[in-house]
Amino acid sequence: MDYHKHIILKRNDLSDEEYISIKKLEGICNQKQKINLKLELDFKENLRRKVVKDSITNKIMTEFLYYEDDVLVGYLGICNFGGASIEISGMVHPEFRMRGIFKKLYLIAKEEWEKSNPQEVLALCDHTSVSGLAFINSNGFEYASSEYKMSLNNKKVDFSNKYVIKLRLATNADANEIDKQSSVYFGDPIKDVPVDNDYDETEVNIQKPLIQEEDNFISYMAEFDGKIIGKIHLSITNNNGFIYGFGVLPDFRGNGFGREILNLSMDILKRKNIENIFLDVACQNKTALGLYESCGFEEISVMDYYIVS
């Protein structure tokens, strides 16, 4: 008989102990399989704080934890970053596979995301994960796209640059502009922001950063000659810096501004003594890939996206 105690917990937020357990399990899986998982734990935690602050209810961030005898051996997370797609990713301890653990987590998570009736559900899998690909193939998921995770090779970077671009911290007044640019770059839907007729733009809080710098989740607007031409977002976790949400508006492309914005963001991270800098880029985006490689970034893994049938 099986006397082991099996428990699955659903969490809309993680305790410190649960977070540490997930990170420990992630480290075991990465080391055993030589893969890179994309769980987005820190990114989701920052989003949770923003959801509470802004009273945003259209985001889904739920974690499912599978314990055996009080030890975390399986995990699956679902997240909606505000667009039409929901992403799922997870893992099972290498010594506990072939027991149907991930299938149980998947079925419970599916019941959860179906409540929101998403337009699309994407499953994330490292390109070299044998167990992950086996699960995807057995469930008939359809391949959608891939992206590279890239890391900055500090030996190939020249920080002695002169810039004509200025990066400034985004403020609450930039919220609509950020949403519009995200729609241009990534196809994200533009959010309907209610207009407050009694709002006074002269109030001091209009200059409050949209993302607090101390939260290590920072948004910057790129300006040239006083005009907003692009944006970039940075986050910092455990001495690792991440670049994302980066783009230049179409009317300003082809002038080297993208390279300047990227270099300026790396300057900011270096001044904060960040040793490792990462970013993700769609494999089919050859223009962006070429830019990143020319700035010293190198591919370290490939993440595949599959449409859940």
Coordinates of C-alpha atoms in Angstrom, one line a residue:
M1 CA 0.0 0.0 0.0
D2 CA 1.0 3.6 -0.6
Y3 CA 1.3 5.4 2.8
H4 CA 2.7 8.6 1.3
K5 CA 0.7 11.7 1.8
H6 CA 0.0 13.5 -1.4
I7 CA -1.3 17.1 -1.3
I8 CA -2.0 19.7 -4.1
L9 CA -2.2 23.3 -3.0
K10 CA -3.6 26.2 -5.0
R11 CA -2.1 29.6 -4.4
N12 CA -2.9 33.0 -5.7
D13 CA 0.1 34.3 -3.8
L14 CA 3.2 32.6 -2.5
S15 CA 4.6 32.6 1.0
D16 CA 8.3 33.0 1.4
E17 CA 8.7 29.3 2.3
E18 CA 6.7 28.2 -0.8
Y19 CA 8.8 30.6 -3.0
I20 CA 12.0 29.1 -1.7
S21 CA 10.7 25.5 -2.2
I22 CA 9.8 26.3 -5.9
K23 CA 13.2 27.9 -6.5
K24 CA 14.9 24.9 -5.0
L25 CA 12.9 22.5 -7.2
E26 CA 13.7 24.6 -10.2
G27 CA 17.4 24.4 -9.4
I28 CA 17.3 20.6 -9.2
C29 CA 15.5 20.3 -12.5
N30 CA 17.8 22.7 -14.3
Q31 CA 20.9 20.9 -12.9
K32 CA 19.7 17.4 -13.6
Q33 CA 18.5 18.1 -17.1
K34 CA 20.7 21.0 -18.1
I35 CA 17.6 23.0 -19.1
N36 CA 16.2 26.5 -18.4
L37 CA 12.7 26.8 -17.1
K38 CA 10.7 30.0 -17.5
L39 CA 8.5 30.2 -14.4
E40 CA 8.5 34.0 -14.1
L41 CA 8.1 33.8 -10.3
D42 CA 9.6 37.2 -9.6
F43 CA 7.9 38.9 -12.5
K44 CA 4.5 37.6 -11.4
E45 CA 5.2 38.7 -7.8
N46 CA 5.8 42.2 -9.0
L47 CA 2.6 42.0 -11.1
R48 CA 0.7 40.9 -8.0
R49 CA 1.8 44.0 -6.1
K50 CA 0.7 46.1 -9.1
V51 CA -2.6 44.4 -9.3
V52 CA -3.3 45.2 -5.7
K53 CA -2.1 48.7 -6.0
D54 CA -4.1 49.5 -9.2
S55 CA -7.1 47.2 -8.4
I56 CA -6.6 45.4 -11.7
T57 CA -8.7 42.2 -11.9
N58 CA -8.1 41.0 -15.4
K59 CA -4.9 39.2 -14.7
I60 CA -4.6 35.6 -13.7
M61 CA -1.6 34.4 -11.7
T62 CA -2.2 31.1 -9.9
E63 CA 0.3 28.5 -8.7
F64 CA -0.3 24.8 -8.0
L65 CA 2.1 23.0 -5.7
Y66 CA 2.3 19.2 -5.4
Y67 CA 3.7 17.9 -2.1
E68 CA 4.6 14.3 -1.2
D69 CA 5.3 13.9 2.5
D70 CA 5.6 17.7 2.9
V71 CA 8.2 17.9 0.2
L72 CA 7.5 19.9 -3.0
V73 CA 8.0 17.6 -5.9
G74 CA 5.7 19.2 -8.6
Y75 CA 4.7 22.7 -9.7
L76 CA 2.6 24.3 -12.3
G77 CA 1.9 28.0 -12.7
I78 CA -0.6 29.9 -14.9
C79 CA -0.4 33.5 -15.8
N80 CA -2.2 36.1 -17.9
F81 CA -0.1 39.2 -18.3
G82 CA -3.1 41.3 -19.3
G83 CA -3.4 40.2 -23.0
A84 CA -5.6 37.5 -24.6
S85 CA -3.2 34.6 -23.9
I86 CA -2.6 32.6 -20.8
E87 CA 0.8 30.9 -20.3
I88 CA 1.5 27.7 -18.3
S89 CA 4.8 26.3 -17.2
G90 CA 5.9 23.8 -14.6
M91 CA 8.1 21.0 -13.5
V92 CA 8.4 17.7 -11.6
H93 CA 11.3 16.5 -9.6
P94 CA 13.4 14.1 -11.7
E95 CA 13.0 11.3 -9.1
F96 CA 9.2 11.6 -9.1
R97 CA 8.4 11.4 -12.8
M98 CA 6.3 8.8 -14.6
R99 CA 3.8 8.9 -11.7
G100 CA 1.2 11.2 -13.4
I101 CA 2.1 14.1 -11.1
F102 CA 2.2 16.8 -13.9
K103 CA -1.0 15.4 -15.5
K104 CA -2.8 15.9 -12.2
L105 CA -1.5 19.5 -11.9
Y106 CA -2.4 20.2 -15.5
L107 CA -6.0 19.0 -15.2
I108 CA -6.6 21.0 -12.0
A109 CA -5.0 24.1 -13.6
K110 CA -7.1 23.7 -16.7
E111 CA -10.3 23.9 -14.6
E112 CA -9.0 27.2 -13.2
W113 CA -8.1 28.9 -16.5
E114 CA -11.2 27.8 -18.3
K115 CA -13.2 30.0 -15.8
S116 CA -11.8 33.0 -17.6
N117 CA -12.5 31.7 -21.1
P118 CA -9.1 32.7 -22.6
Q119 CA -8.6 33.2 -26.3
E120 CA -5.4 31.2 -26.2
V121 CA -3.4 29.0 -23.8
L122 CA 0.3 28.6 -24.4
A123 CA 2.4 25.9 -22.8
L124 CA 6.1 26.7 -22.4
C125 CA 8.8 24.0 -22.7
D126 CA 12.6 24.1 -22.9
H127 CA 13.7 23.0 -26.4
T128 CA 15.8 20.2 -24.9
S129 CA 13.5 19.0 -22.2
V130 CA 12.8 15.3 -23.0
S131 CA 10.1 14.9 -20.3
G132 CA 8.4 18.2 -21.2
L133 CA 8.3 17.5 -24.9
A134 CA 6.9 14.0 -24.2
F135 CA 4.0 15.5 -22.2
I136 CA 3.3 18.0 -25.0
N137 CA 3.3 15.4 -27.7
S138 CA 1.2 13.0 -25.7
N139 CA -1.5 15.7 -25.3
G140 CA -1.4 16.9 -29.0
F141 CA -0.3 20.5 -28.3
E142 CA 0.4 22.5 -31.5
Y143 CA 3.8 24.2 -31.9
A144 CA 3.4 28.0 -32.1
S145 CA 6.8 29.7 -31.8
S146 CA 10.2 29.8 -30.1
E147 CA 12.3 32.4 -28.4
Y148 CA 16.0 32.6 -27.4
K149 CA 17.1 33.4 -23.9
M150 CA 20.2 35.5 -24.3
S151 CA 22.9 36.5 -21.8
L152 CA 25.3 39.4 -22.0
N153 CA 28.9 38.5 -22.6
N154 CA 30.6 41.3 -20.7
K155 CA 33.9 40.8 -22.6
K156 CA 32.2 41.9 -25.8
V157 CA 30.7 45.1 -24.5
D158 CA 32.0 48.6 -25.0
F159 CA 30.4 51.0 -22.6
S160 CA 32.4 54.1 -23.8
N161 CA 29.4 55.4 -25.8
K162 CA 28.0 58.9 -26.4
Y163 CA 24.3 59.1 -26.5
V164 CA 21.7 61.3 -28.1
I165 CA 18.9 59.4 -26.5
K166 CA 17.7 60.0 -23.0
L167 CA 16.1 57.4 -20.7
R168 CA 13.8 58.7 -18.0
L169 CA 11.8 56.8 -15.4
A170 CA 8.2 56.3 -16.5
T171 CA 5.5 58.1 -14.5
N172 CA 1.8 57.5 -14.1
A173 CA 1.3 60.0 -17.0
D174 CA 3.0 57.5 -19.3
A175 CA 0.6 54.6 -18.7
N176 CA -1.4 55.0 -21.9
E177 CA 1.7 55.5 -24.0
I178 CA 3.3 52.3 -22.6
D179 CA 0.1 50.4 -23.4
K180 CA 0.0 51.8 -26.9
Q181 CA 3.6 50.9 -27.6
S182 CA 3.2 47.4 -26.2
S183 CA 0.3 47.0 -28.7
V184 CA 2.6 48.2 -31.5
Y185 CA 5.5 45.9 -30.6
F186 CA 3.8 42.8 -29.2
G187 CA 0.2 43.0 -30.3
D188 CA -1.1 43.4 -26.7
P189 CA -4.6 44.9 -26.5
I190 CA -4.8 48.5 -25.5
K191 CA -6.4 48.8 -22.1
D192 CA -9.4 51.1 -21.6
V193 CA -8.2 53.6 -19.0
P194 CA -11.0 55.6 -17.4
V195 CA -10.8 59.3 -17.7
D196 CA -11.2 61.3 -14.4
N197 CA -12.5 64.7 -15.3
D198 CA -11.6 65.9 -11.8
Y199 CA -8.0 64.8 -12.2
D200 CA -5.5 67.7 -11.8
E201 CA -2.4 67.0 -13.8
T202 CA -0.6 69.6 -11.8
E203 CA -0.8 67.3 -8.7
V204 CA 2.6 66.1 -7.5
N205 CA 1.7 62.4 -7.9
I206 CA 1.7 62.7 -11.7
Q207 CA 5.5 62.6 -11.5
K208 CA 5.5 59.5 -9.3
P209 CA 7.3 56.7 -11.1
L210 CA 4.9 54.2 -12.7
I211 CA 7.0 51.4 -11.4
Q212 CA 8.8 52.1 -8.2
E213 CA 12.6 51.7 -8.5
E214 CA 12.9 50.1 -5.1
D215 CA 10.6 47.3 -6.4
N216 CA 13.3 46.3 -8.9
F217 CA 10.7 46.5 -11.6
I218 CA 11.5 49.6 -13.6
S219 CA 10.0 51.2 -16.7
Y220 CA 11.8 53.8 -18.8
M221 CA 10.7 56.0 -21.6
A222 CA 13.2 56.8 -24.4
E223 CA 13.2 60.3 -25.6
F224 CA 15.0 62.1 -28.5
D225 CA 14.8 65.8 -28.9
G226 CA 12.0 66.0 -26.3
K227 CA 9.9 63.4 -28.1
I228 CA 9.0 59.9 -26.8
I229 CA 10.4 57.4 -29.3
G230 CA 10.4 54.1 -27.4
K231 CA 10.4 52.3 -24.1
I232 CA 12.2 49.6 -22.2
H233 CA 11.6 47.8 -18.9
L234 CA 14.2 46.4 -16.4
S235 CA 14.0 44.1 -13.4
I236 CA 16.6 43.0 -10.9
T237 CA 16.5 39.7 -9.0
N238 CA 19.4 38.2 -7.0
N239 CA 22.0 40.2 -8.9
N240 CA 20.5 39.2 -12.2
G241 CA 19.2 41.9 -14.5
F242 CA 16.4 41.3 -17.1
I243 CA 15.5 43.5 -20.1
Y244 CA 12.1 43.2 -21.7
G245 CA 9.3 45.2 -23.3
F246 CA 11.8 47.0 -25.4
G247 CA 10.9 48.7 -28.6
V248 CA 11.3 51.8 -30.9
L249 CA 8.3 53.4 -32.5
P250 CA 8.2 52.8 -36.3
D251 CA 8.8 56.4 -37.3
F252 CA 12.1 56.5 -35.5
R253 CA 13.6 53.2 -36.6
G254 CA 16.7 52.9 -38.7
N255 CA 18.6 55.6 -36.9
G256 CA 20.5 53.5 -34.3
F257 CA 18.2 54.6 -31.5
G258 CA 17.5 51.0 -30.6
R259 CA 21.1 50.3 -30.0
E260 CA 21.4 53.4 -27.8
I261 CA 18.4 52.5 -25.7
L262 CA 19.8 49.0 -25.2
N263 CA 23.2 50.3 -24.3
L264 CA 21.8 52.9 -21.9
S265 CA 19.8 50.2 -20.1
M266 CA 22.9 48.1 -19.7
D267 CA 24.7 51.1 -18.3
I268 CA 21.9 51.5 -15.7
L269 CA 22.2 47.9 -14.7
K270 CA 26.0 48.0 -14.6
R271 CA 25.9 51.1 -12.3
K272 CA 23.8 48.9 -10.0
N273 CA 26.6 46.4 -10.0
I274 CA 24.5 43.8 -11.8
E275 CA 26.8 41.0 -13.0
N276 CA 24.4 39.0 -15.2
I277 CA 22.1 40.5 -17.8
F278 CA 19.5 38.5 -19.7
L279 CA 16.7 39.1 -22.3
D280 CA 14.4 37.0 -24.4
V281 CA 13.8 37.4 -28.1
A282 CA 11.5 35.7 -30.6
C283 CA 13.6 33.4 -32.9
Q284 CA 11.9 34.8 -36.0
N285 CA 12.7 38.4 -35.1
K286 CA 15.9 38.5 -37.0
T287 CA 16.3 42.3 -36.8
A288 CA 16.2 42.3 -33.0
L289 CA 18.3 39.1 -32.8
G290 CA 21.0 40.8 -34.9
L291 CA 20.9 43.9 -32.7
Y292 CA 21.3 41.9 -29.5
E293 CA 24.1 39.8 -30.8
S294 CA 26.0 42.9 -32.0
C295 CA 25.6 44.4 -28.5
G296 CA 27.3 41.3 -26.9
F297 CA 24.3 39.0 -26.1
E298 CA 24.7 35.3 -26.7
E299 CA 22.0 32.5 -26.9
I300 CA 22.0 30.2 -23.9
S301 CA 18.7 28.4 -24.4
V302 CA 15.6 28.1 -26.5
M303 CA 12.0 28.2 -25.2
D304 CA 9.3 26.6 -27.3
Y305 CA 5.6 27.8 -27.1
Y306 CA 2.8 25.4 -27.8
I307 CA -0.9 26.0 -28.3
V308 CA -2.9 23.9 -25.8
S309 CA -5.7 22.1 -27.7

